[in-house]
Tab-separated table of C-alpha atoms in Angstrom:
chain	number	residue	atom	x	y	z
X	241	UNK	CA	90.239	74.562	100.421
X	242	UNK	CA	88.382	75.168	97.068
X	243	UNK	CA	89.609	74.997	93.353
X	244	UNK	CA	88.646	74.502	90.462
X	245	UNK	CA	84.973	73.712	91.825
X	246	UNK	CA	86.775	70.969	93.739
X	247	UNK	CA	87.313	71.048	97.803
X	248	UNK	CA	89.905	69.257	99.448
X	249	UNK	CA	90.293	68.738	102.980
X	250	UNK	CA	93.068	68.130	105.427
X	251	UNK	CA	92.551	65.604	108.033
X	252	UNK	CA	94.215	65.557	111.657
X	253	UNK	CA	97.159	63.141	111.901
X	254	UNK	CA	97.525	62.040	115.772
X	255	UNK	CA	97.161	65.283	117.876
X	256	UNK	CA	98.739	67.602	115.255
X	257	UNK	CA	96.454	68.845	111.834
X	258	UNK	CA	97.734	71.145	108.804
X	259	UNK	CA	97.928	74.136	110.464
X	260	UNK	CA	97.663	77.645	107.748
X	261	UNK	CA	98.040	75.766	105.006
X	262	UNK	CA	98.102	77.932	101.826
X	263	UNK	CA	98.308	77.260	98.478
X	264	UNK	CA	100.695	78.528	96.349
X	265	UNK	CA	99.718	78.778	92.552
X	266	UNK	CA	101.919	77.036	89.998
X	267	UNK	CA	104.558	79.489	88.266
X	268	UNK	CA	104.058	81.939	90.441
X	269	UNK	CA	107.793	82.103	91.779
X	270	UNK	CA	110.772	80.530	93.555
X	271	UNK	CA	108.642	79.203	96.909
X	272	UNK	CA	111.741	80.864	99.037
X	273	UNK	CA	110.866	84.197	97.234
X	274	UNK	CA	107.162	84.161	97.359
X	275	UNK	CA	107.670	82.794	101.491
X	276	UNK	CA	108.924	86.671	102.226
X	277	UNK	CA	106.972	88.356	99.854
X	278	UNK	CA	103.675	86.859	101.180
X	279	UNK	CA	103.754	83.465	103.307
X	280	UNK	CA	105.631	83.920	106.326
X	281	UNK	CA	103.917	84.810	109.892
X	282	UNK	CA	106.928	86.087	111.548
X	283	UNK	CA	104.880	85.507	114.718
X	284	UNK	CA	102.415	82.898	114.955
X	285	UNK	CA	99.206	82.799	116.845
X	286	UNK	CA	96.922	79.909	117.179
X	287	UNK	CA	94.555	78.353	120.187
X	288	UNK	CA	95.719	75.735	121.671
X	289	UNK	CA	93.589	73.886	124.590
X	290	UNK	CA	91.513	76.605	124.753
X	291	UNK	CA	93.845	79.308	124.961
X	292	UNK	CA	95.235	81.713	122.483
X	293	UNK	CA	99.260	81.984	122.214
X	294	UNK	CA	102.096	83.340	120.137
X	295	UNK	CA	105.448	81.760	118.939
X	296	UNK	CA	107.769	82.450	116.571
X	297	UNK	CA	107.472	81.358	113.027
X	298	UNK	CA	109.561	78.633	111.581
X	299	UNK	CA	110.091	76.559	108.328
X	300	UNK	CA	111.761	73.685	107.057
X	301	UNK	CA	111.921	73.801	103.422
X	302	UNK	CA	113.232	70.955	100.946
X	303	UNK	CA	116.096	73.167	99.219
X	304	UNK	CA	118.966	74.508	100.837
X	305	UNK	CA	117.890	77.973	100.243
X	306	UNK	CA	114.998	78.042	102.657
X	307	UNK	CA	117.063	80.172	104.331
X	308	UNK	CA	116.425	83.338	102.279
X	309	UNK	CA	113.465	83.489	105.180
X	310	UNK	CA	115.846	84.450	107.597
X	311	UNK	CA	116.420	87.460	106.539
X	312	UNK	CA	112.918	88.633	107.909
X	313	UNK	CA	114.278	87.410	111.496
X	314	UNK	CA	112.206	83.864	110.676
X	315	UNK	CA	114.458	80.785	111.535
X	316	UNK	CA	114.660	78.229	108.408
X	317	UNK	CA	116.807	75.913	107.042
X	318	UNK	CA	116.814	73.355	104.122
X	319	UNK	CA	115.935	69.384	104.780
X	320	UNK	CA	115.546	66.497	103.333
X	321	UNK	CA	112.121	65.058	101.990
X	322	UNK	CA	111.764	62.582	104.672
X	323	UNK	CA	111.976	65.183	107.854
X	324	UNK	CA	110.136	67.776	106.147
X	325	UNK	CA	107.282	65.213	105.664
X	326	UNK	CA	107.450	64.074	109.158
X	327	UNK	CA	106.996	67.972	110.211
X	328	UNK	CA	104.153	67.918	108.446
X	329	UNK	CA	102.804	65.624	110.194
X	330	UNK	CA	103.158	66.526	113.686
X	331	UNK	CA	106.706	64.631	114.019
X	332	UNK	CA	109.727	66.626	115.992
X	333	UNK	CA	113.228	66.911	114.454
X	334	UNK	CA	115.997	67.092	116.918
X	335	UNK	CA	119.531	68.708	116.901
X	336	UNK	CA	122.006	69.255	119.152
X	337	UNK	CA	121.909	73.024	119.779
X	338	UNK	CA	124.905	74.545	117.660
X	339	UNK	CA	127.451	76.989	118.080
X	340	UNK	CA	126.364	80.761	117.038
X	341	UNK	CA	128.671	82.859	115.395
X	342	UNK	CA	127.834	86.676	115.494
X	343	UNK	CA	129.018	88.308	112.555
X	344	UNK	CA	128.930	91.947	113.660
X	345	UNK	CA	128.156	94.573	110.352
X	346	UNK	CA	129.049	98.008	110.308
X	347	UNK	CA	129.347	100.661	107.860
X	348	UNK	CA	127.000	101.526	104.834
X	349	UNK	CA	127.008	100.174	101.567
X	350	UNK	CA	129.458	102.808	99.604
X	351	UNK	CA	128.358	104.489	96.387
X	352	UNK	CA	128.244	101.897	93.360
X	353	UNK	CA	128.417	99.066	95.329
X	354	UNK	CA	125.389	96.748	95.548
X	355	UNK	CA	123.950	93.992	98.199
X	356	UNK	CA	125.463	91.035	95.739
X	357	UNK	CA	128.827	92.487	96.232
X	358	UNK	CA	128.356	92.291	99.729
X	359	UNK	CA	126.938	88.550	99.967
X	360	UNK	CA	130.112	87.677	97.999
X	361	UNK	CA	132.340	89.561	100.566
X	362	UNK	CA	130.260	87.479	103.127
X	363	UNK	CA	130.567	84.582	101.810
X	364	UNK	CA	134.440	84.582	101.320
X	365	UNK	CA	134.626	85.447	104.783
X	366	UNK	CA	132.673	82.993	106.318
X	367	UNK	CA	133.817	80.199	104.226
X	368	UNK	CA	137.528	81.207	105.654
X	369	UNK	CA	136.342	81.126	108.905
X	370	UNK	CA	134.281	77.844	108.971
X	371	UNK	CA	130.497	78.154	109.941
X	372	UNK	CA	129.876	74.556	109.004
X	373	UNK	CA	127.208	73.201	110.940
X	374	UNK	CA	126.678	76.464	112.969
X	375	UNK	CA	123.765	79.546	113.117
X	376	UNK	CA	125.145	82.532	112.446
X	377	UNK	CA	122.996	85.809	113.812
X	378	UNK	CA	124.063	89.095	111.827
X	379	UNK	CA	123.893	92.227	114.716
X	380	UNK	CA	125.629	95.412	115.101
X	381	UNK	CA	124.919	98.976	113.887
X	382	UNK	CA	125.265	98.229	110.211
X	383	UNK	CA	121.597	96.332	110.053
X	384	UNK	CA	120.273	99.908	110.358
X	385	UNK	CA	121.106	100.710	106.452
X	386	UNK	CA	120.300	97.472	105.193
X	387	UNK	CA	116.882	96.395	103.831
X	388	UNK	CA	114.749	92.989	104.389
X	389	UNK	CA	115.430	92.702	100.409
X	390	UNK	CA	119.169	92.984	101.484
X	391	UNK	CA	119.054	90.505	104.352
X	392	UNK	CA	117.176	87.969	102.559
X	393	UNK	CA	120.035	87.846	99.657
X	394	UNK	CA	122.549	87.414	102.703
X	395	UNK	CA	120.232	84.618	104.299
X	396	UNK	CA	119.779	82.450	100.676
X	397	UNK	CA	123.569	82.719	100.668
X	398	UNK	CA	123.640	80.431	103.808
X	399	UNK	CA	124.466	77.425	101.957
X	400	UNK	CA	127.183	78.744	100.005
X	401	UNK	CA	129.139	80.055	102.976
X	402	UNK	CA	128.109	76.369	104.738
X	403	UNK	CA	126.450	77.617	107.613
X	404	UNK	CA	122.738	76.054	108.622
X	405	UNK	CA	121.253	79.495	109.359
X	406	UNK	CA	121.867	82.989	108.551
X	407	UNK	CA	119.227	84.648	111.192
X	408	UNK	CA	118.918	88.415	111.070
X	409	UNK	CA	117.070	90.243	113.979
X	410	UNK	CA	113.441	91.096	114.187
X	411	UNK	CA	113.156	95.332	113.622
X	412	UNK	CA	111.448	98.420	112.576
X	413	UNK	CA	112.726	97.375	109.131
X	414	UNK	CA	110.788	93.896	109.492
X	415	UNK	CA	107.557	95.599	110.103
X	416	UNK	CA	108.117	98.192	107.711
X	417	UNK	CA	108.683	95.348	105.112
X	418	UNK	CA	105.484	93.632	106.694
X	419	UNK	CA	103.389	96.439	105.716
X	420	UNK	CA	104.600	97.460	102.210
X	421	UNK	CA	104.009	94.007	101.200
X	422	UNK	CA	100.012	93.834	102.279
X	423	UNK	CA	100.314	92.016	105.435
X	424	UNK	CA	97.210	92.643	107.677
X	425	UNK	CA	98.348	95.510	110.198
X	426	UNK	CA	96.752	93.263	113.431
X	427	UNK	CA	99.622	90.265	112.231
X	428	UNK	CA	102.086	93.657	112.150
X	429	UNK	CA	101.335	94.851	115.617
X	430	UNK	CA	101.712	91.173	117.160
X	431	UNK	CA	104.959	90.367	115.767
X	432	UNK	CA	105.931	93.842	116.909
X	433	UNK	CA	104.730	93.199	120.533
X	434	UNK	CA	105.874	89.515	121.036
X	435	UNK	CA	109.528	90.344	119.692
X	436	UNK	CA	109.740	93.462	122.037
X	437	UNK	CA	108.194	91.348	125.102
X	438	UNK	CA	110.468	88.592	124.446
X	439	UNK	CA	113.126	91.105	123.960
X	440	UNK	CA	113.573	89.856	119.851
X	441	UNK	CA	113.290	92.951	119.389
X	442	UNK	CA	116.415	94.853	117.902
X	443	UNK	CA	116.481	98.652	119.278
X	444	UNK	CA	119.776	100.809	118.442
X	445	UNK	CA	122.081	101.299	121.964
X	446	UNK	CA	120.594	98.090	123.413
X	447	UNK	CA	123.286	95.267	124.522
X	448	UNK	CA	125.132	92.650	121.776
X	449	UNK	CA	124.141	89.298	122.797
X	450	UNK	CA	126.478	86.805	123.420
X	451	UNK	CA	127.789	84.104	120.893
X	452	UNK	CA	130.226	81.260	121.150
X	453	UNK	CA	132.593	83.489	118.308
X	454	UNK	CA	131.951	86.924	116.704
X	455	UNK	CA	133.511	87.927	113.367
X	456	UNK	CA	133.274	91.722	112.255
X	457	UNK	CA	132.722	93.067	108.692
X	458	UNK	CA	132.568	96.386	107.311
X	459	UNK	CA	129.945	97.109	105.146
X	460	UNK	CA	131.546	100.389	103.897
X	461	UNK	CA	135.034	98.562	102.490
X	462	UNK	CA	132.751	96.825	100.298
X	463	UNK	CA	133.872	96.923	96.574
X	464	UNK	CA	131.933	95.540	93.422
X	465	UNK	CA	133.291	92.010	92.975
X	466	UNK	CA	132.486	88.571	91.117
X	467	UNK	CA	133.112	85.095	91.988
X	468	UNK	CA	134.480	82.372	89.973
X	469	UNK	CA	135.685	80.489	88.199
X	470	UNK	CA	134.288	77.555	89.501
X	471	UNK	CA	133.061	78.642	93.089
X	472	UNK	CA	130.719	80.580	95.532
X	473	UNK	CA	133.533	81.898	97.663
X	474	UNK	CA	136.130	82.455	94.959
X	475	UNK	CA	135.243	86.218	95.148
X	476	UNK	CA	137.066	88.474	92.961
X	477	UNK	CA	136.960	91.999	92.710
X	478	UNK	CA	136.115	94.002	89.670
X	479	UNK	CA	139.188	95.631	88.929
X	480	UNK	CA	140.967	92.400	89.197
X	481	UNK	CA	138.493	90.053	86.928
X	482	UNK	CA	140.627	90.452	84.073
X	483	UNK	CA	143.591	89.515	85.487
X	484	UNK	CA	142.355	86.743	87.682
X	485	UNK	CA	140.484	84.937	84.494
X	486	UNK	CA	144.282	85.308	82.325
X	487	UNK	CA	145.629	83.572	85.542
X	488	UNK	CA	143.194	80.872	85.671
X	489	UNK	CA	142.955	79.599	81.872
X	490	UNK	CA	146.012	77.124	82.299
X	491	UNK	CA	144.113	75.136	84.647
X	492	UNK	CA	140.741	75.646	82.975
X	493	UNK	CA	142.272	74.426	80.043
X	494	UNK	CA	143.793	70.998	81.376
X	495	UNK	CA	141.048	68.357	79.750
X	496	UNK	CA	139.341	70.588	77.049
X	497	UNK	CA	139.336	68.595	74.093
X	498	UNK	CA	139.222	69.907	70.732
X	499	UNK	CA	137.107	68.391	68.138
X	500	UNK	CA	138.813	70.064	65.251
X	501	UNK	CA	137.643	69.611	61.680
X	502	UNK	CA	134.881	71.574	61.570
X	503	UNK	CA	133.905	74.979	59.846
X	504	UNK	CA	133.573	78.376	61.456
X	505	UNK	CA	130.289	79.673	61.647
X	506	UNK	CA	130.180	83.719	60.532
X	507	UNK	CA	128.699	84.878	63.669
X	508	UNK	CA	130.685	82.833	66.043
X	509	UNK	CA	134.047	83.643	64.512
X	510	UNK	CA	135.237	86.341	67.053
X	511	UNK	CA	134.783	83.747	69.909
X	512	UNK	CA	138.007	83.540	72.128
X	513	UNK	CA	139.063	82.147	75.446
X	514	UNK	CA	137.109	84.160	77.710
X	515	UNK	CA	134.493	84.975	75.443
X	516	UNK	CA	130.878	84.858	77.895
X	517	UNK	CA	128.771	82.800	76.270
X	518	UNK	CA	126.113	83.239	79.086
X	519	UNK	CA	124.738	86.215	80.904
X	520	UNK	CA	121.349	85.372	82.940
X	521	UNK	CA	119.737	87.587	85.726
X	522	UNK	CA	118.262	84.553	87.630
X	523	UNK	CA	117.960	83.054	91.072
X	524	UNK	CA	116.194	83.676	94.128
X	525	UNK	CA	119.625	85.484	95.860
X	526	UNK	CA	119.565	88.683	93.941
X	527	UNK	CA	115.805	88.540	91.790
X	528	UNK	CA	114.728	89.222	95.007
X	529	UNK	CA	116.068	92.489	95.564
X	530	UNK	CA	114.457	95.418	94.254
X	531	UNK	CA	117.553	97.575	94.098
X	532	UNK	CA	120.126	95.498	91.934
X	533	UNK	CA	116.844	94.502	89.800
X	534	UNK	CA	116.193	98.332	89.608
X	535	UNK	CA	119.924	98.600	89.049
X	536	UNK	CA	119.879	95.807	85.900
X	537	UNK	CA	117.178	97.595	84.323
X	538	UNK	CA	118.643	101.191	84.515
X	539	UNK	CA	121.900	99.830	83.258
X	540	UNK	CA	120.481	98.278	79.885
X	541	UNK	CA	118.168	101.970	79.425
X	542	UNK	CA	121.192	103.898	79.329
X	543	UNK	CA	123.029	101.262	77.055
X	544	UNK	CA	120.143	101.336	74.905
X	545	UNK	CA	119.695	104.700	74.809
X	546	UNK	CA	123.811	105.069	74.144
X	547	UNK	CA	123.259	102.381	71.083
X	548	UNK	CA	124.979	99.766	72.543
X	549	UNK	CA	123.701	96.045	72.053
X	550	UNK	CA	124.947	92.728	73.444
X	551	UNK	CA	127.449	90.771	71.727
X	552	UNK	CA	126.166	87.845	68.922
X	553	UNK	CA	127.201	84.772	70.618
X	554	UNK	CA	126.042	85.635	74.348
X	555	UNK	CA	122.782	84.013	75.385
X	556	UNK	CA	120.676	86.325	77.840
X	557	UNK	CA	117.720	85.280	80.196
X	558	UNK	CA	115.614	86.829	82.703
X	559	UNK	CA	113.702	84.503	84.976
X	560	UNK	CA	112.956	86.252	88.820
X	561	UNK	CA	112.048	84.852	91.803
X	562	UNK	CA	108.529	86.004	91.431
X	563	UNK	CA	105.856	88.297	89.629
X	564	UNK	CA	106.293	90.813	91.747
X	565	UNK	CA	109.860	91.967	90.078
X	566	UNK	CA	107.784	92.007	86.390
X	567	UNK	CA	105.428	94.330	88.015
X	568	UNK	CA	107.917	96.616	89.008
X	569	UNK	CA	110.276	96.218	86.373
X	570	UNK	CA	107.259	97.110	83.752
X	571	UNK	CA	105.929	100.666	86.296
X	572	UNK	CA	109.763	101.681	86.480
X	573	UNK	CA	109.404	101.349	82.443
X	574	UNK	CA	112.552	99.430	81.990
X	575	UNK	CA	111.527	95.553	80.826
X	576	UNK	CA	111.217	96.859	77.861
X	577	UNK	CA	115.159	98.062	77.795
X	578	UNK	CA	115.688	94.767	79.157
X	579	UNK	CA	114.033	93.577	76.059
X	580	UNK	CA	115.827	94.795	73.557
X	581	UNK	CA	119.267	93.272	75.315
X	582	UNK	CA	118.212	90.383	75.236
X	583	UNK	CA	116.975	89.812	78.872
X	584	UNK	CA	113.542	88.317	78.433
X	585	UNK	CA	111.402	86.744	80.616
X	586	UNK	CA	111.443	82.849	80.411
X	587	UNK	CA	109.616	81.887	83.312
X	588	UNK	CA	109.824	82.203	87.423
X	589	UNK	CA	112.020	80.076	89.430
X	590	UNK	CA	115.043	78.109	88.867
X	591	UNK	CA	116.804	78.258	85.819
X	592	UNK	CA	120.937	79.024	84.595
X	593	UNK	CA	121.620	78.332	88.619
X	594	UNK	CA	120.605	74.626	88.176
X	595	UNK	CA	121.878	73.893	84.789
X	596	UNK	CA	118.675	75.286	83.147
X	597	UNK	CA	119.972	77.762	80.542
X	598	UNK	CA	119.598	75.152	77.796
X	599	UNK	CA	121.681	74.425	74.602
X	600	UNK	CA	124.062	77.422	73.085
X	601	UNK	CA	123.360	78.383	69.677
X	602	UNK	CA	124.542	75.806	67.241
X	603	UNK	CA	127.075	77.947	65.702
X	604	UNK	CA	128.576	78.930	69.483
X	605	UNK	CA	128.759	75.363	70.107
X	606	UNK	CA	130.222	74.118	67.240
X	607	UNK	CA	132.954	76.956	67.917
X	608	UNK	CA	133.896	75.993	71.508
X	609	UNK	CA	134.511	72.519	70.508
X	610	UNK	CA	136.044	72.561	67.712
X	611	UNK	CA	138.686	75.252	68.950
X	612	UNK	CA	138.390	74.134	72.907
X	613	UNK	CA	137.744	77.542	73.844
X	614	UNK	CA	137.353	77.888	77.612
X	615	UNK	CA	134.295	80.156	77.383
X	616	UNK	CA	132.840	81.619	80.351
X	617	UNK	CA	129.003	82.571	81.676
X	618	UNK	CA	128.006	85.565	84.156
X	619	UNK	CA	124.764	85.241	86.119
X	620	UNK	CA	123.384	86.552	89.212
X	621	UNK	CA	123.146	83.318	90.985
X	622	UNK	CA	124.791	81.642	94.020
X	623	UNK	CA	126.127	78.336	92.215
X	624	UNK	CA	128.965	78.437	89.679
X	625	UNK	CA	130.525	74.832	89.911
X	626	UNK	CA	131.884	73.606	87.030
X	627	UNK	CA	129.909	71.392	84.865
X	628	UNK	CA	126.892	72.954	86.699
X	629	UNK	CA	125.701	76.155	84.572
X	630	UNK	CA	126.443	74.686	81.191
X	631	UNK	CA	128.685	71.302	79.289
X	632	UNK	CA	130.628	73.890	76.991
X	633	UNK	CA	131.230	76.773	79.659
X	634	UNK	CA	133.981	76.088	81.608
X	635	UNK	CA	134.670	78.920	83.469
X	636	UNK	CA	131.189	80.722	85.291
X	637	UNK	CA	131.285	83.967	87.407
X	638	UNK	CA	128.600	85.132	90.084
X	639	UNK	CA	127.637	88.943	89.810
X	640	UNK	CA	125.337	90.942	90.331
X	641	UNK	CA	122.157	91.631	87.736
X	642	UNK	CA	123.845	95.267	86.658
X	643	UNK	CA	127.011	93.499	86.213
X	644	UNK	CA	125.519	90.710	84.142
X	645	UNK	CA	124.225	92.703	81.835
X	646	UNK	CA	127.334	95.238	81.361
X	647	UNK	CA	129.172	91.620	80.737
X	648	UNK	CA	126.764	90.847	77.973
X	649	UNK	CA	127.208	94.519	76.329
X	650	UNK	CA	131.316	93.366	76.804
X	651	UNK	CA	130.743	89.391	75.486
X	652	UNK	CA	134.214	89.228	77.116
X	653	UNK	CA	135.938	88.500	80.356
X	654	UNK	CA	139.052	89.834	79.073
X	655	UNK	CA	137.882	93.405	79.427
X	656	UNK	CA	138.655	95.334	82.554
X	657	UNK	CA	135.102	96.909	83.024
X	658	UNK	CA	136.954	99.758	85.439
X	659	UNK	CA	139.050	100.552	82.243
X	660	UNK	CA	138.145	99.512	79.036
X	661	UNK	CA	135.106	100.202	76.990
X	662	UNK	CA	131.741	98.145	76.755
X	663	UNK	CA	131.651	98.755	73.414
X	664	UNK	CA	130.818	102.164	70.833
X	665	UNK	CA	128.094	104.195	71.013
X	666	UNK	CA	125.405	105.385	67.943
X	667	UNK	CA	127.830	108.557	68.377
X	668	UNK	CA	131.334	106.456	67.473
X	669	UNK	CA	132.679	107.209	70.588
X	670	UNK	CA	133.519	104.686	73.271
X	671	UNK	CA	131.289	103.865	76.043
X	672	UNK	CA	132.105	102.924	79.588
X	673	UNK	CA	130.570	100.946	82.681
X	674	UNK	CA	130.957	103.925	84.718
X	675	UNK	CA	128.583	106.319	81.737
X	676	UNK	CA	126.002	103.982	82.408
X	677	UNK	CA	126.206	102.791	85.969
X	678	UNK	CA	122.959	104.356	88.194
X	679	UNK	CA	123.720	106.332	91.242
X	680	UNK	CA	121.912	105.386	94.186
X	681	UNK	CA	119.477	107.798	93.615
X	682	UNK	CA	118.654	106.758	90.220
X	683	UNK	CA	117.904	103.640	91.478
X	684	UNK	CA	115.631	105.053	94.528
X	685	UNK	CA	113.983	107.094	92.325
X	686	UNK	CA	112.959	104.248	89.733
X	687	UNK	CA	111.855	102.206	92.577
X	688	UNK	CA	109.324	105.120	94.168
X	689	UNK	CA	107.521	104.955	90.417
């Protein structure tokens, strides 16, 4: 290939050469992200001895969330550097073929619940069942109402719920998602053909296959939900968050030390135990998702246009999976709501997930320690261990991005969002999660601009 005036070529190791190879721009995304937007095959076809054939695509991927590929019915998992190098070069990696768990969906999402609630639920019940060191294949009649966006946030769960992959079936939904994202229509129509010859193919009233354990869920029992303190599967529902954080403190507490002897800064001065000292839309498991992206943005326009701001002493990022979530945040007209909350843009990829969210304000900081306060962060990722997000925040919830930022507007994890106020309007009247919380329509509707 060709850049920058410069070419660079590939050069056959043994019997097997660099095969596709594409290039992927620097900050351009989280690789896992820009993989479904743009890179994977789904099907591949290639000449081999003189003839043509087809196979299905496949990835190994050096981070655990590789998986977020299976989602579009492409089987990936996360390696090490070693046997991802060796792929490269032409090398095979064995396994013992694992147990499959089928984890039959039904039902729809219900009104005001989103597809992060729904990984959470997921997760919690996988990690109670044990999928460690198994595939597990999603089926059943309630694929039909979920998107490839939706899928892919369950697949980069995988890790979190411990299996190796989360495979979804190939579908009209696949190929629709195939199109709208500019794949060529001739790769469309083979990966439509080779899944229905080699009966991949998912078709409504056609047999379950069979799996070494199945494990139902229903979509429709879903309820919006968190998870935390400290882990992935610790899921929580909305309603209860309040409570469940007031139970929790005692043991959060046990090795805080205080500092003492410091002074109070002015703006930090209402901090408390509980206080969120974080709120950052981020990761590849929910950026990637047009609706609770959609959902984020229509939440902070109706805050905004209500007069509510966030609270002084919580920190707010933005930093998606790819470009493609600016674009549409920017046409839907609602980055710049996101704006004035706070939520910014500071870059694509990886950031509160992995410990990137940087120092707290000095004044927030100097608070925490010198009262250890157990403060707490919300983000829309898929890792909350402790130590992990941030040194002073102790306590760290997943949620989804509409949650995050209604948990900025509230700078507070002891406030029942399914009760208490988010805060007072320009009017002087109290405003509520559920006065700004978009309907599913609302959210279609931004997403069609």
């Amino acid at each position: 290939y060709e850049r920058n005036g410069e070419r660079y070529q590939f050069l056959r190791w043994g019997q097997t050469a660099f095969r596709n190879f594409r290039v992927v721009p620097p900050e351009t995304g989280i690789v896992h992200q820009v993989n479904v937007e743009y890179l994977a095959r789904v099907v591949c076809r290639e000449e081999q001895d003189g003839a043509v054939v087809a196979y299905p695509d496949s990835v190994f991927g050096t981070d655990s969330h590789t998986t977020m590929v299976n989602g579009l019915g492409v089987v990936g998992w996360g390696v090490g550097g070693i046997e991802a190098e060796a792929a490269m070069l032409g090398q095979p990696s064995s396994m013992l073929i694992p147990p499959v768990l089928g984890v039959r969906l039904s039902g729809k999402l219900p009104e005001g619940a989103t597809a992060t609630d729904l990984v959470l639920t997921v997760t919690e019940a996988l990690r109670k069942k044990g999928v460690v060191g198994k595939f597990v294949e999603f089926f059943g009649p309630g694929l039909a109402h979920l998107t490839i966006a939706d899928r892919s946030t369950l697949g980069n769960m995988c890790p979190e719920y411990g299996a190796t992959v989360a495979i979804f079936p190939i579908d009209e939904m696949t190929l629709e998602y195939l199109r709208l994202t500019g794949r060529d229509e001739a790769q469309v129509a083979l990966v439509e053909a080779y899944a229905r010859a080699q009966g991949l193919f998912r078709t409504e009233g056609a047999a379950d296959a069979v799996y070494t354990d199945t494990l139902d869920i229903d979509v429709s029992a879903v309820v919006p939900s968190l998870a935390g303190p400290r882990r992935p599967q610790d899921r929580v529902t909305l309603a209860s968050a309040k409570q469940s954080f007031a139970g929790a403190l005692d043991e959060l507490k046990k090795g805080v030390k205080v500092s003492g002897g410091g002074t109070a800064v002015a703006t930090a001065t209402q901090l408390e135990h509980g206080s969120v000292v974080i709120a950052a839309i981020t990761s590849c498991t929910n950026t990637s998702n047009p609706s609770v992206m959609i959902g984020a943005g229509l939440v902070a326009r109706k805050a905004v246009e209500r007069g509510l701001t966030r609270k002084p002493w919580v920190k707010t990022s933005l930093a998606p999976g790819s470009k493609v979530v600016t674009d549409y945040l920017t046409k839907a007209g609602l980055q710049t709501h996101l704006d004035s909350l706070g939520f910014n843009l500071v870059g694509y990829g990886c950031t509160t997930c992995i410990g990137n969210s940087g120092p707290l304000p000095d004044d927030v900081t100097a608070e925490v320690r010198e009262r250890g306060l157990v403060v707490a962060s919300v983000l829309s990722g898929n890792r909350n261990f402790e130590g992990r997000i941030q040194q002073d925040v102790r306590a760290n919830y997943l949620a989804s991005p509409p949650l995050v930022v209604a948990y900025a507007l509230a700078g507070s994890m002891n406030v029942d969002l399914t009760t208490e106020p988010l805060g007072t309007g320009r009017d002087g009247q109290p405003v509520y999660l559920k006065d700004i919380w978009p309907t599913e329509r609302e959210i279609q509707e931004a997403m069609l601009m």
